[in-house]
Amino acid sequence: VIQQRAKSFADARDWGQFHSPKNLAMAMAGEIGELIEHFQWLTEEQSRQLDDQAREAVALEMADVLIYLLRMGDELGIDVLDAAERKIEANELRYPVEKAKGSALKYDKL
Amino acid sequence: VIQQRAKSFADARDWGQFHSPKNLAMAMAGEIGELIEHFQWLTEEQSRQLDDQAREAVALEMADVLIYLLRMGDELGIDVLDAAERKIEANELRYPVEKAKGSALKYDKL
Amino acid sequence: VIQQRAKSFADARDWGQFHSPKNLAMAMAGEIGELIEHFQWLTEEQSRQLDDQAREAVALEMADVLIYLLRMGDELGIDVLDAAERKIEANELRYPVEKAKGSALKYDKL
Amino acid sequence: VIQQRAKSFADARDWGQFHSPKNLAMAMAGEIGELIEHFQWLTEEQSRQLDDQAREAVALEMADVLIYLLRMGDELGIDVLDAAERKIEANELRYPVEKAKGSALKYDKL
C-alpha cells in the first residue's frame, strides 16, 4: 500500500523518467550516506541512545531509504518483502544457530 | 511480521551485541554498495531491462538492505513504515505537482 | 605532504579520538553519499558537462573523500598511493588488454 | 603520475566510454561499500588494530577508491589534490582550534 503511494507520488510528478533502477540505486546510496552521518562520530553505545530529536531525524532518513527501495522494486517488478522472506530462509541455512551463535564471521568462515 | 522474524533470527544467534544502530548503518551501506555494483556500468535503459538472473541477484541485495533497515528500526524503536508514510506526506507539501512536474530539482530550488 | 597537513589539522583539534578507522570509513561513506547526490538525476552525458559551479561543488566533495582516505591511511599505517600503484599492476594482469578491451565484465567473467 | 597511469590503463582498454562521472561515482560507492564491510562488526578499538592480512585487504580497497577518485578528477578536469588543499584551508577557518578542540560537532553547531 505504501509502495502504491510512493508510485502515485512519483507518477503525479512525472518522475518515472528519472526513476531508472540505476538512478534509484544512486539515490538510495545518497540517503544511506545521510543516515550514516548521524552515527559516524557516535560510539556504539551512544548510537543506541538517541534523544527524541535525533531519533526522528534518523527515522526520516530511514524512510527515504525505504521509499527508494520500494520504488526500485516497483520499477523492476520485484516484491522486496517476499525477497526478504526468502533471504532470511537462506540465512537460516547458512548460519545454523549452533555455529553462528555469538559470532560475526561470514558463513564461509564459520 | 518480517521485522519480527528478522529479530528472532538475530536473537537466536546472539547477534544483538553486534547490531548497534551504528553497526547496522554500516552494514546497510555495505549492502547498498553491493546493490550499486549491479548497475554501475549499465546504461539507464539497460538497468530497466535486467534478465531473470540479474533481477533475482538484485532482489536479494534489496532484501539485505530491507532486513538491516527493519533491524535498525527494531533496535531504535522506530516504525519505518509509519515514518515512510509521514515522509511522503511531507514530500507532497514540499513538491507540489504543479511546480515539481517533470523536474528533478530539489524543493528549495523549485 | 597533504597527508601530513590533514593529520596536523586533526591533531590540533584533538580529533584523533574520533578518527578510528571504523569511524573514518563511515565518514567516507557519508561524503560519497553527498558526491553521488550531485549525479543521481543527471544522464551520463550531463555528468560529463558540469557547469563551473557544479564542478567546484563536486571538487570539494571529492576533496572530502580524499582527506578521509588519507586520514585512514595515516591511522592504519597504509600508504594509499603505493597501494594504488600495486592495485593497478594487479589489474593489468587481471584485465589483459586483448580480453578486456571495450568490455565492462569483471575479470572472472572475461 | 598515478593519475596518468590510471588513465592509460583505462584508455588502453577503451573504458572511457564507461567512465562517465556518474558511473565513476557509483563505482566509488561500491568500493566504499566493500571497505566498510571490513569494519562493520569490529569495535573502534579492533578497527585500530588490524592484523597484516586484514590491513593489506583494506589497503587494496582504499586503493580502489583512490583510483576511481583520480579517474573522476581526470574526466572532469578536477585536480583533487589541489581541491583537498583548498578544503583543508576552508576547514581551518570553519573549525577554529579553540572552538573545535575535542568536539565532533559540525561547524554550524560549534
Tab-separated table of C-alpha atoms in Angstrom:
chain	number	residue	atom	x	y	z
A	1	VAL	CA	0.000	0.000	0.000
A	2	ILE	CA	2.896	2.323	0.740
A	3	GLN	CA	4.584	1.019	-2.417
A	4	GLN	CA	1.496	2.133	-4.354
A	5	ARG	CA	1.503	5.502	-2.668
A	6	ALA	CA	5.172	6.105	-3.471
A	7	LYS	CA	4.431	5.222	-7.080
A	8	SER	CA	1.419	7.556	-7.309
A	9	PHE	CA	3.514	10.333	-5.829
A	10	ALA	CA	6.200	9.834	-8.489
A	11	ASP	CA	3.700	9.358	-11.322
A	12	ALA	CA	1.787	12.531	-10.497
A	13	ARG	CA	5.057	14.450	-10.839
A	14	ASP	CA	6.160	12.658	-13.988
A	15	TRP	CA	9.246	11.402	-12.209
A	16	GLY	CA	9.211	7.939	-13.779
A	17	GLN	CA	11.668	9.258	-16.365
A	18	PHE	CA	14.250	9.870	-13.609
A	19	HIS	CA	13.473	6.671	-11.715
A	20	SER	CA	15.520	4.165	-13.652
A	21	PRO	CA	16.814	1.434	-11.328
A	22	LYS	CA	20.309	2.823	-11.908
A	23	ASN	CA	19.287	6.254	-10.659
A	24	LEU	CA	17.263	4.839	-7.776
A	25	ALA	CA	20.294	2.843	-6.613
A	26	MET	CA	22.251	6.101	-6.578
A	27	ALA	CA	19.509	7.918	-4.685
A	28	MET	CA	19.483	5.120	-2.130
A	29	ALA	CA	23.252	5.422	-1.686
A	30	GLY	CA	22.820	9.151	-1.140
A	31	GLU	CA	20.203	8.583	1.554
A	32	ILE	CA	22.316	5.932	3.285
A	33	GLY	CA	25.125	8.480	3.277
A	34	GLU	CA	22.884	10.933	5.123
A	35	LEU	CA	21.816	8.201	7.539
A	36	ILE	CA	25.378	7.161	8.299
A	37	GLU	CA	26.379	10.766	9.012
A	38	HIS	CA	24.112	10.663	12.060
A	39	PHE	CA	26.151	7.841	13.545
A	40	GLN	CA	29.727	8.339	12.366
A	41	TRP	CA	31.136	10.129	15.401
A	42	LEU	CA	28.965	8.343	17.977
A	43	THR	CA	30.127	5.373	19.991
A	44	GLU	CA	28.061	2.231	19.526
A	45	GLU	CA	26.585	2.879	22.956
A	46	GLN	CA	25.583	6.422	22.058
A	47	SER	CA	24.027	5.150	18.838
A	48	ARG	CA	21.663	3.023	20.936
A	49	GLN	CA	20.528	6.021	22.983
A	50	LEU	CA	19.434	8.718	20.574
A	51	ASP	CA	17.379	11.549	22.001
A	52	ASP	CA	13.931	12.207	20.520
A	53	GLN	CA	15.107	14.805	18.037
A	54	ALA	CA	17.919	12.630	16.683
A	55	ARG	CA	15.653	9.577	16.539
A	56	GLU	CA	13.072	11.466	14.479
A	57	ALA	CA	15.792	12.734	12.093
A	58	VAL	CA	17.080	9.167	11.727
A	59	ALA	CA	13.527	7.871	11.182
A	60	LEU	CA	13.055	10.249	8.256
A	61	GLU	CA	16.364	9.205	6.644
A	62	MET	CA	15.340	5.571	7.051
A	63	ALA	CA	12.027	6.467	5.428
A	64	ASP	CA	13.879	7.840	2.407
A	65	VAL	CA	15.814	4.602	2.024
A	66	LEU	CA	12.609	2.570	2.249
A	67	ILE	CA	10.774	4.770	-0.263
A	68	TYR	CA	13.550	4.396	-2.856
A	69	LEU	CA	13.744	0.669	-2.131
A	70	LEU	CA	10.018	0.293	-2.805
A	71	ARG	CA	10.225	2.491	-5.914
A	72	MET	CA	13.036	0.303	-7.236
A	73	GLY	CA	11.022	-2.833	-6.504
A	74	ASP	CA	8.151	-1.308	-8.396
A	75	GLU	CA	10.252	-0.342	-11.421
A	76	LEU	CA	11.865	-3.800	-11.578
A	77	GLY	CA	8.804	-5.866	-10.742
A	78	ILE	CA	10.430	-7.128	-7.543
A	79	ASP	CA	8.464	-7.830	-4.368
A	80	VAL	CA	11.034	-6.747	-1.773
A	81	LEU	CA	9.140	-8.146	1.194
A	82	ASP	CA	8.959	-11.542	-0.448
A	83	ALA	CA	12.667	-11.361	-1.309
A	84	ALA	CA	13.424	-10.539	2.330
A	85	GLU	CA	11.471	-13.613	3.480
A	86	ARG	CA	13.442	-15.769	1.071
A	87	LYS	CA	16.720	-14.194	2.153
A	88	ILE	CA	16.042	-14.880	5.834
A	89	GLU	CA	15.246	-18.501	4.984
A	90	ALA	CA	18.520	-18.808	3.100
A	91	ASN	CA	20.357	-17.222	6.025
A	92	GLU	CA	18.798	-19.699	8.441
A	93	LEU	CA	20.512	-22.451	6.458
A	94	ARG	CA	23.805	-20.598	6.013
A	95	TYR	CA	24.049	-19.547	9.644
A	96	PRO	CA	22.944	-22.511	11.789
A	97	VAL	CA	22.340	-21.368	15.375
A	98	GLU	CA	24.876	-23.726	16.889
A	99	LYS	CA	27.713	-22.483	14.664
A	100	ALA	CA	26.824	-18.813	14.298
A	101	LYS	CA	25.908	-18.089	17.923
A	102	GLY	CA	27.767	-15.029	19.161
A	103	SER	CA	29.998	-14.897	16.095
A	104	ALA	CA	30.241	-12.118	13.493
A	105	LEU	CA	32.064	-14.330	10.977
A	106	LYS	CA	30.687	-14.760	7.468
A	107	TYR	CA	29.090	-18.132	6.752
A	108	ASP	CA	32.054	-19.278	4.651
A	109	LYS	CA	34.371	-18.714	7.634
A	110	LEU	CA	32.226	-20.425	10.274
B	1	VAL	CA	5.864	-9.742	10.788
B	2	ILE	CA	9.051	-9.803	8.772
B	3	GLN	CA	10.537	-7.314	11.253
B	4	GLN	CA	9.767	-9.851	13.999
B	5	ARG	CA	11.301	-12.650	12.003
B	6	ALA	CA	14.497	-10.711	11.364
B	7	LYS	CA	14.705	-10.007	15.091
B	8	SER	CA	14.162	-13.660	16.057
B	9	PHE	CA	16.842	-14.676	13.589
B	10	ALA	CA	19.320	-12.251	15.163
B	11	ASP	CA	18.290	-13.073	18.741
B	12	ALA	CA	18.674	-16.832	18.238
B	13	ARG	CA	22.271	-16.195	17.155
B	14	ASP	CA	23.016	-13.700	19.914
B	15	TRP	CA	23.739	-11.035	17.341
B	16	GLY	CA	22.097	-8.202	19.255
B	17	GLN	CA	25.551	-7.329	20.625
B	18	PHE	CA	26.744	-6.550	17.067
B	19	HIS	CA	23.530	-4.848	15.998
B	20	SER	CA	24.073	-1.378	17.390
B	21	PRO	CA	22.430	1.226	15.135
B	22	LYS	CA	25.930	2.433	14.250
B	23	ASN	CA	26.927	-1.005	13.008
B	24	LEU	CA	23.613	-1.576	11.239
B	25	ALA	CA	24.054	1.709	9.349
B	26	MET	CA	27.445	0.448	8.193
B	27	ALA	CA	26.010	-2.925	7.185
B	28	MET	CA	23.335	-1.144	5.193
B	29	ALA	CA	25.979	0.941	3.403
B	30	GLY	CA	27.823	-2.263	2.567
B	31	GLU	CA	24.705	-3.827	1.074
B	32	ILE	CA	23.893	-0.692	-0.923
B	33	GLY	CA	27.428	-0.882	-2.260
B	34	GLU	CA	26.763	-4.406	-3.492
B	35	LEU	CA	23.453	-3.311	-4.986
B	36	ILE	CA	25.006	-0.368	-6.808
B	37	GLU	CA	27.711	-2.599	-8.311
B	38	HIS	CA	24.993	-4.349	-10.307
B	39	PHE	CA	24.114	-1.095	-12.031
B	40	GLN	CA	27.325	0.929	-12.279
B	41	TRP	CA	28.347	0.040	-15.827
B	42	LEU	CA	24.795	-0.296	-17.207
B	43	THR	CA	23.029	2.453	-19.096
B	44	GLU	CA	19.788	3.618	-17.528
B	45	GLU	CA	17.966	1.765	-20.263
B	46	GLN	CA	19.804	-1.478	-19.533
B	47	SER	CA	19.067	-1.057	-15.835
B	48	ARG	CA	15.352	-1.177	-16.662
B	49	GLN	CA	15.714	-4.470	-18.553
B	50	LEU	CA	17.501	-6.914	-16.290
B	51	ASP	CA	17.360	-10.563	-17.249
B	52	ASP	CA	15.919	-13.040	-14.745
B	53	GLN	CA	19.248	-13.961	-13.208
B	54	ALA	CA	20.294	-10.359	-12.664
B	55	ARG	CA	16.854	-9.431	-11.329
B	56	GLU	CA	16.997	-12.214	-8.742
B	57	ALA	CA	20.509	-11.167	-7.664
B	58	VAL	CA	19.301	-7.582	-7.321
B	59	ALA	CA	16.221	-8.736	-5.383
B	60	LEU	CA	18.424	-10.474	-2.823
B	61	GLU	CA	20.635	-7.394	-2.362
B	62	MET	CA	17.499	-5.295	-1.895
B	63	ALA	CA	16.339	-7.852	0.659
B	64	ASP	CA	19.559	-7.342	2.626
B	65	VAL	CA	19.004	-3.588	2.711
B	66	LEU	CA	15.423	-4.079	3.906
B	67	ILE	CA	16.437	-6.578	6.589
B	68	TYR	CA	19.031	-4.211	8.060
B	69	LEU	CA	16.574	-1.326	7.813
B	70	LEU	CA	13.991	-3.291	9.802
B	71	ARG	CA	16.598	-4.436	12.325
B	72	MET	CA	17.647	-0.814	12.832
B	73	GLY	CA	14.032	0.229	13.271
B	74	ASP	CA	13.671	-2.504	15.852
B	75	GLU	CA	16.783	-1.513	17.784
B	76	LEU	CA	15.800	2.160	17.802
B	77	GLY	CA	12.084	1.718	18.387
B	78	ILE	CA	11.284	3.277	15.011
B	79	ASP	CA	8.365	2.153	12.865
B	80	VAL	CA	9.907	2.597	9.414
B	81	LEU	CA	6.661	2.100	7.510
B	82	ASP	CA	4.990	4.796	9.548
B	83	ALA	CA	7.988	7.103	9.014
B	84	ALA	CA	7.737	6.486	5.264
B	85	GLU	CA	4.051	7.455	5.298
B	86	ARG	CA	4.921	10.662	7.121
B	87	LYS	CA	7.784	11.385	4.748
B	88	ILE	CA	5.595	11.001	1.680
B	89	GLU	CA	3.073	13.386	3.230
B	90	ALA	CA	5.829	15.919	3.859
B	91	ASN	CA	7.063	15.483	0.290
B	92	GLU	CA	3.573	16.090	-1.062
B	93	LEU	CA	3.739	19.530	0.531
B	94	ARG	CA	7.338	20.232	-0.472
B	95	TYR	CA	6.885	19.116	-4.068
B	96	PRO	CA	3.506	20.420	-5.262
B	97	VAL	CA	2.511	18.713	-8.516
B	98	GLU	CA	2.275	21.931	-10.497
B	99	LYS	CA	5.800	23.030	-9.590
B	100	ALA	CA	7.617	19.688	-9.454
B	101	LYS	CA	6.148	18.114	-12.579
B	102	GLY	CA	8.906	16.758	-14.785
B	103	SER	CA	11.637	18.453	-12.738
B	104	ALA	CA	14.457	16.805	-10.790
B	105	LEU	CA	15.223	19.966	-8.799
B	106	LYS	CA	15.257	19.875	-5.020
B	107	TYR	CA	12.296	21.571	-3.335
B	108	ASP	CA	14.397	24.569	-2.276
B	109	LYS	CA	15.301	25.199	-5.928
B	110	LEU	CA	11.809	24.822	-7.390
C	1	VAL	CA	52.531	16.429	2.313
C	2	ILE	CA	48.770	16.798	2.189
C	3	GLN	CA	48.503	13.638	4.298
C	4	GLN	CA	50.669	15.388	6.911
C	5	ARG	CA	48.577	18.520	6.732
C	6	ALA	CA	45.332	16.584	7.227
C	7	LYS	CA	46.905	14.909	10.248
C	8	SER	CA	48.111	18.195	11.763
C	9	PHE	CA	44.651	19.645	11.263
C	10	ALA	CA	43.077	16.732	13.142
C	11	ASP	CA	45.761	16.638	15.845
C	12	ALA	CA	45.449	20.350	16.606
C	13	ARG	CA	41.751	19.788	17.274
C	14	ASP	CA	42.245	16.589	19.273
C	15	TRP	CA	40.153	14.674	16.762
C	16	GLY	CA	42.323	11.562	16.819
C	17	GLN	CA	39.915	10.116	19.384
C	18	PHE	CA	37.093	10.216	16.796
C	19	HIS	CA	39.262	9.090	13.891
C	20	SER	CA	39.223	5.339	14.386
C	21	PRO	CA	39.394	3.563	11.016
C	22	LYS	CA	35.820	2.391	11.639
C	23	ASN	CA	34.586	5.955	12.011
C	24	LEU	CA	36.657	7.207	9.086
C	25	ALA	CA	35.139	4.523	6.852
C	26	MET	CA	31.705	5.818	7.863
C	27	ALA	CA	32.714	9.421	7.225
C	28	MET	CA	33.965	8.425	3.798
C	29	ALA	CA	30.642	6.719	3.031
C	30	GLY	CA	28.853	9.895	4.074
C	31	GLU	CA	30.955	12.005	1.732
C	32	ILE	CA	30.484	9.589	-1.154
C	33	GLY	CA	26.770	9.879	-0.498
C	34	GLU	CA	26.990	13.648	-0.914
C	35	LEU	CA	29.081	13.220	-4.052
C	36	ILE	CA	26.644	10.773	-5.608
C	37	GLU	CA	23.715	13.131	-4.953
C	38	HIS	CA	25.240	15.538	-7.471
C	39	PHE	CA	24.942	12.926	-10.199
C	40	GLN	CA	21.890	10.833	-9.392
C	41	TRP	CA	19.353	12.565	-11.627
C	42	LEU	CA	21.788	13.501	-14.406
C	43	THR	CA	22.233	11.492	-17.562
C	44	GLU	CA	25.738	10.178	-18.132
C	45	GLU	CA	26.148	12.837	-20.799
C	46	GLN	CA	25.112	15.622	-18.435
C	47	SER	CA	27.518	14.277	-15.812
C	48	ARG	CA	30.364	14.885	-18.260
C	49	GLN	CA	29.367	18.506	-18.777
C	50	LEU	CA	29.072	20.141	-15.377
C	51	ASP	CA	28.995	23.913	-15.279
C	52	ASP	CA	31.646	25.716	-13.218
C	53	GLN	CA	29.548	25.966	-10.090
C	54	ALA	CA	28.628	22.285	-10.092
C	55	ARG	CA	32.202	21.267	-10.885
C	56	GLU	CA	33.530	23.244	-7.921
C	57	ALA	CA	30.911	21.705	-5.610
C	58	VAL	CA	31.884	18.250	-6.860
C	59	ALA	CA	35.591	19.058	-6.422
C	60	LEU	CA	35.020	19.884	-2.761
C	61	GLU	CA	33.112	16.641	-2.143
C	62	MET	CA	35.917	14.725	-3.828
C	63	ALA	CA	38.347	16.585	-1.570
C	64	ASP	CA	36.446	15.345	1.485
C	65	VAL	CA	36.714	11.745	0.293
C	66	LEU	CA	40.453	12.155	-0.305
C	67	ILE	CA	41.043	13.769	3.074
C	68	TYR	CA	39.318	10.927	4.930
C	69	LEU	CA	41.137	8.381	2.765
C	70	LEU	CA	44.498	9.917	3.703
C	71	ARG	CA	43.494	10.164	7.362
C	72	MET	CA	42.582	6.469	7.327
C	73	GLY	CA	45.896	5.611	5.685
C	74	ASP	CA	47.639	7.562	8.383
C	75	GLU	CA	45.782	5.884	11.239
C	76	LEU	CA	46.392	2.408	9.799
C	77	GLY	CA	49.951	2.945	8.609
C	78	ILE	CA	48.906	2.407	4.990
C	79	ASP	CA	50.494	4.271	2.087
C	80	VAL	CA	47.462	4.655	-0.165
C	81	LEU	CA	49.415	5.886	-3.185
C	82	ASP	CA	51.660	2.861	-3.014
C	83	ALA	CA	48.632	0.576	-2.632
C	84	ALA	CA	47.079	2.183	-5.719
C	85	GLU	CA	50.251	1.515	-7.724
C	86	ARG	CA	50.151	-2.128	-6.660
C	87	LYS	CA	46.445	-2.376	-7.419
C	88	ILE	CA	46.905	-1.041	-10.952
C	89	GLU	CA	49.679	-3.572	-11.517
C	90	ALA	CA	47.403	-6.373	-10.340
C	91	ASN	CA	44.620	-5.077	-12.594
C	92	GLU	CA	46.975	-5.059	-15.581
C	93	LEU	CA	47.353	-8.805	-15.084
C	94	ARG	CA	43.682	-9.473	-14.362
C	95	TYR	CA	42.417	-7.404	-17.279
C	96	PRO	CA	44.703	-8.093	-20.258
C	97	VAL	CA	44.109	-5.510	-22.994
C	98	GLU	CA	43.155	-8.063	-25.637
C	99	LYS	CA	40.415	-9.595	-23.460
C	100	ALA	CA	39.152	-6.555	-21.593
C	101	LYS	CA	39.049	-4.090	-24.482
C	102	GLY	CA	35.651	-2.409	-24.629
C	103	SER	CA	34.133	-4.762	-22.058
C	104	ALA	CA	32.726	-3.902	-18.631
C	105	LEU	CA	32.792	-7.533	-17.447
C	106	LYS	CA	34.601	-8.463	-14.244
C	107	TYR	CA	37.866	-10.328	-14.724
C	108	ASP	CA	36.361	-13.651	-13.636
C	109	LYS	CA	33.746	-13.325	-16.398
C	110	LEU	CA	36.110	-12.336	-19.226
D	1	VAL	CA	51.754	10.373	-12.092
D	2	ILE	CA	49.426	7.737	-10.702
D	3	GLN	CA	46.502	9.720	-12.163
D	4	GLN	CA	48.186	9.394	-15.565
D	5	ARG	CA	48.761	5.702	-15.060
D	6	ALA	CA	45.135	5.074	-14.131
D	7	LYS	CA	44.091	6.947	-17.265
D	8	SER	CA	46.453	4.972	-19.522
D	9	PHE	CA	45.145	1.756	-18.025
D	10	ALA	CA	41.551	2.767	-18.813
D	11	ASP	CA	42.400	4.154	-22.253
D	12	ALA	CA	44.233	1.015	-23.340
D	13	ARG	CA	41.077	-0.967	-22.568
D	14	ASP	CA	38.707	1.525	-24.180
D	15	TRP	CA	36.968	2.037	-20.864
D	16	GLY	CA	36.490	5.780	-21.296
D	17	GLN	CA	33.004	5.031	-22.609
D	18	PHE	CA	32.036	3.521	-19.224
D	19	HIS	CA	33.854	6.137	-17.161
D	20	SER	CA	31.293	8.925	-17.113
D	21	PRO	CA	31.493	10.837	-13.825
D	22	LYS	CA	28.061	9.410	-12.984
D	23	ASN	CA	29.314	5.852	-13.357
D	24	LEU	CA	32.574	6.584	-11.548
D	25	ALA	CA	30.625	7.977	-8.587
D	26	MET	CA	28.694	4.694	-8.470
D	27	ALA	CA	31.879	2.644	-8.712
D	28	MET	CA	33.339	4.657	-5.850
D	29	ALA	CA	30.238	3.969	-3.735
D	30	GLY	CA	30.629	0.264	-4.495
D	31	GLU	CA	34.248	0.276	-3.340
D	32	ILE	CA	33.420	2.212	-0.178
D	33	GLY	CA	30.789	-0.428	0.484
D	34	GLU	CA	33.459	-3.119	0.296
D	35	LEU	CA	35.753	-1.067	2.523
D	36	ILE	CA	33.085	-0.523	5.149
D	37	GLU	CA	32.300	-4.243	5.275
D	38	HIS	CA	35.766	-4.813	6.733
D	39	PHE	CA	34.886	-2.633	9.716
D	40	GLN	CA	31.166	-3.049	10.319
D	41	TRP	CA	31.285	-5.684	13.063
D	42	LEU	CA	34.545	-4.501	14.642
D	43	THR	CA	34.712	-2.265	17.678
D	44	GLU	CA	36.519	1.019	17.126
D	45	GLU	CA	39.412	-0.402	19.112
D	46	GLN	CA	39.602	-3.510	16.922
D	47	SER	CA	39.497	-1.301	13.814
D	48	ARG	CA	42.723	0.351	15.006
D	49	GLN	CA	44.484	-2.997	15.356
D	50	LEU	CA	44.101	-4.881	12.107
D	51	ASP	CA	46.388	-7.844	11.550
D	52	ASP	CA	48.633	-7.823	8.466
D	53	GLN	CA	46.227	-9.753	6.266
D	54	ALA	CA	43.276	-7.504	7.081
D	55	ARG	CA	45.401	-4.362	6.683
D	56	GLU	CA	46.502	-5.437	3.209
D	57	ALA	CA	42.907	-6.214	2.200
D	58	VAL	CA	41.845	-2.789	3.471
D	59	ALA	CA	44.770	-1.150	1.649
D	60	LEU	CA	43.597	-2.606	-1.652
D	61	GLU	CA	40.015	-1.414	-1.129
D	62	MET	CA	41.355	2.046	-0.312
D	63	ALA	CA	43.409	1.859	-3.497
D	64	ASP	CA	40.220	1.209	-5.491
D	65	VAL	CA	38.576	4.281	-4.015
D	66	LEU	CA	41.637	6.404	-4.833
D	67	ILE	CA	41.857	5.087	-8.389
D	68	TYR	CA	38.223	5.943	-9.123
D	69	LEU	CA	38.652	9.320	-7.425
D	70	LEU	CA	41.604	10.135	-9.688
D	71	ARG	CA	39.782	8.835	-12.763
D	72	MET	CA	36.844	11.098	-11.918
D	73	GLY	CA	39.181	14.051	-11.452
D	74	ASP	CA	40.652	13.295	-14.831
D	75	GLU	CA	37.292	13.031	-16.584
D	76	LEU	CA	36.047	16.272	-15.014
D	77	GLY	CA	39.267	18.268	-15.245
D	78	ILE	CA	39.493	18.500	-11.452
D	79	ASP	CA	42.796	18.458	-9.573
D	80	VAL	CA	41.723	16.546	-6.459
D	81	LEU	CA	44.916	17.231	-4.520
D	82	ASP	CA	44.520	20.940	-5.074
D	83	ALA	CA	40.853	20.732	-4.058
D	84	ALA	CA	41.887	18.921	-0.865
D	85	GLU	CA	44.365	21.710	-0.034
D	86	ARG	CA	41.640	24.290	-0.522
D	87	LYS	CA	39.191	22.258	1.542
D	88	ILE	CA	41.604	21.984	4.462
D	89	GLU	CA	42.143	25.739	4.344
D	90	ALA	CA	38.393	26.305	4.437
D	91	ASN	CA	38.087	23.868	7.347
D	92	GLU	CA	40.800	25.719	9.264
D	93	LEU	CA	38.536	28.761	9.170
D	94	ARG	CA	35.309	26.876	9.898
D	95	TYR	CA	36.776	24.880	12.772
D	96	PRO	CA	38.983	27.228	14.811
D	97	VAL	CA	41.168	25.238	17.202
D	98	GLU	CA	39.850	26.900	20.342
D	99	LYS	CA	36.205	26.115	19.496
D	100	ALA	CA	36.572	22.747	17.797
D	101	LYS	CA	39.064	21.149	20.178
D	102	GLY	CA	37.826	17.760	21.300
D	103	SER	CA	34.385	18.281	19.781
D	104	ALA	CA	32.721	16.292	16.992
D	105	LEU	CA	30.076	18.953	16.361
D	106	LYS	CA	29.602	20.380	12.864
D	107	TYR	CA	30.871	23.929	12.410
D	108	ASP	CA	27.362	25.396	12.393
D	109	LYS	CA	26.741	23.891	15.842
D	110	LEU	CA	30.013	24.973	17.460
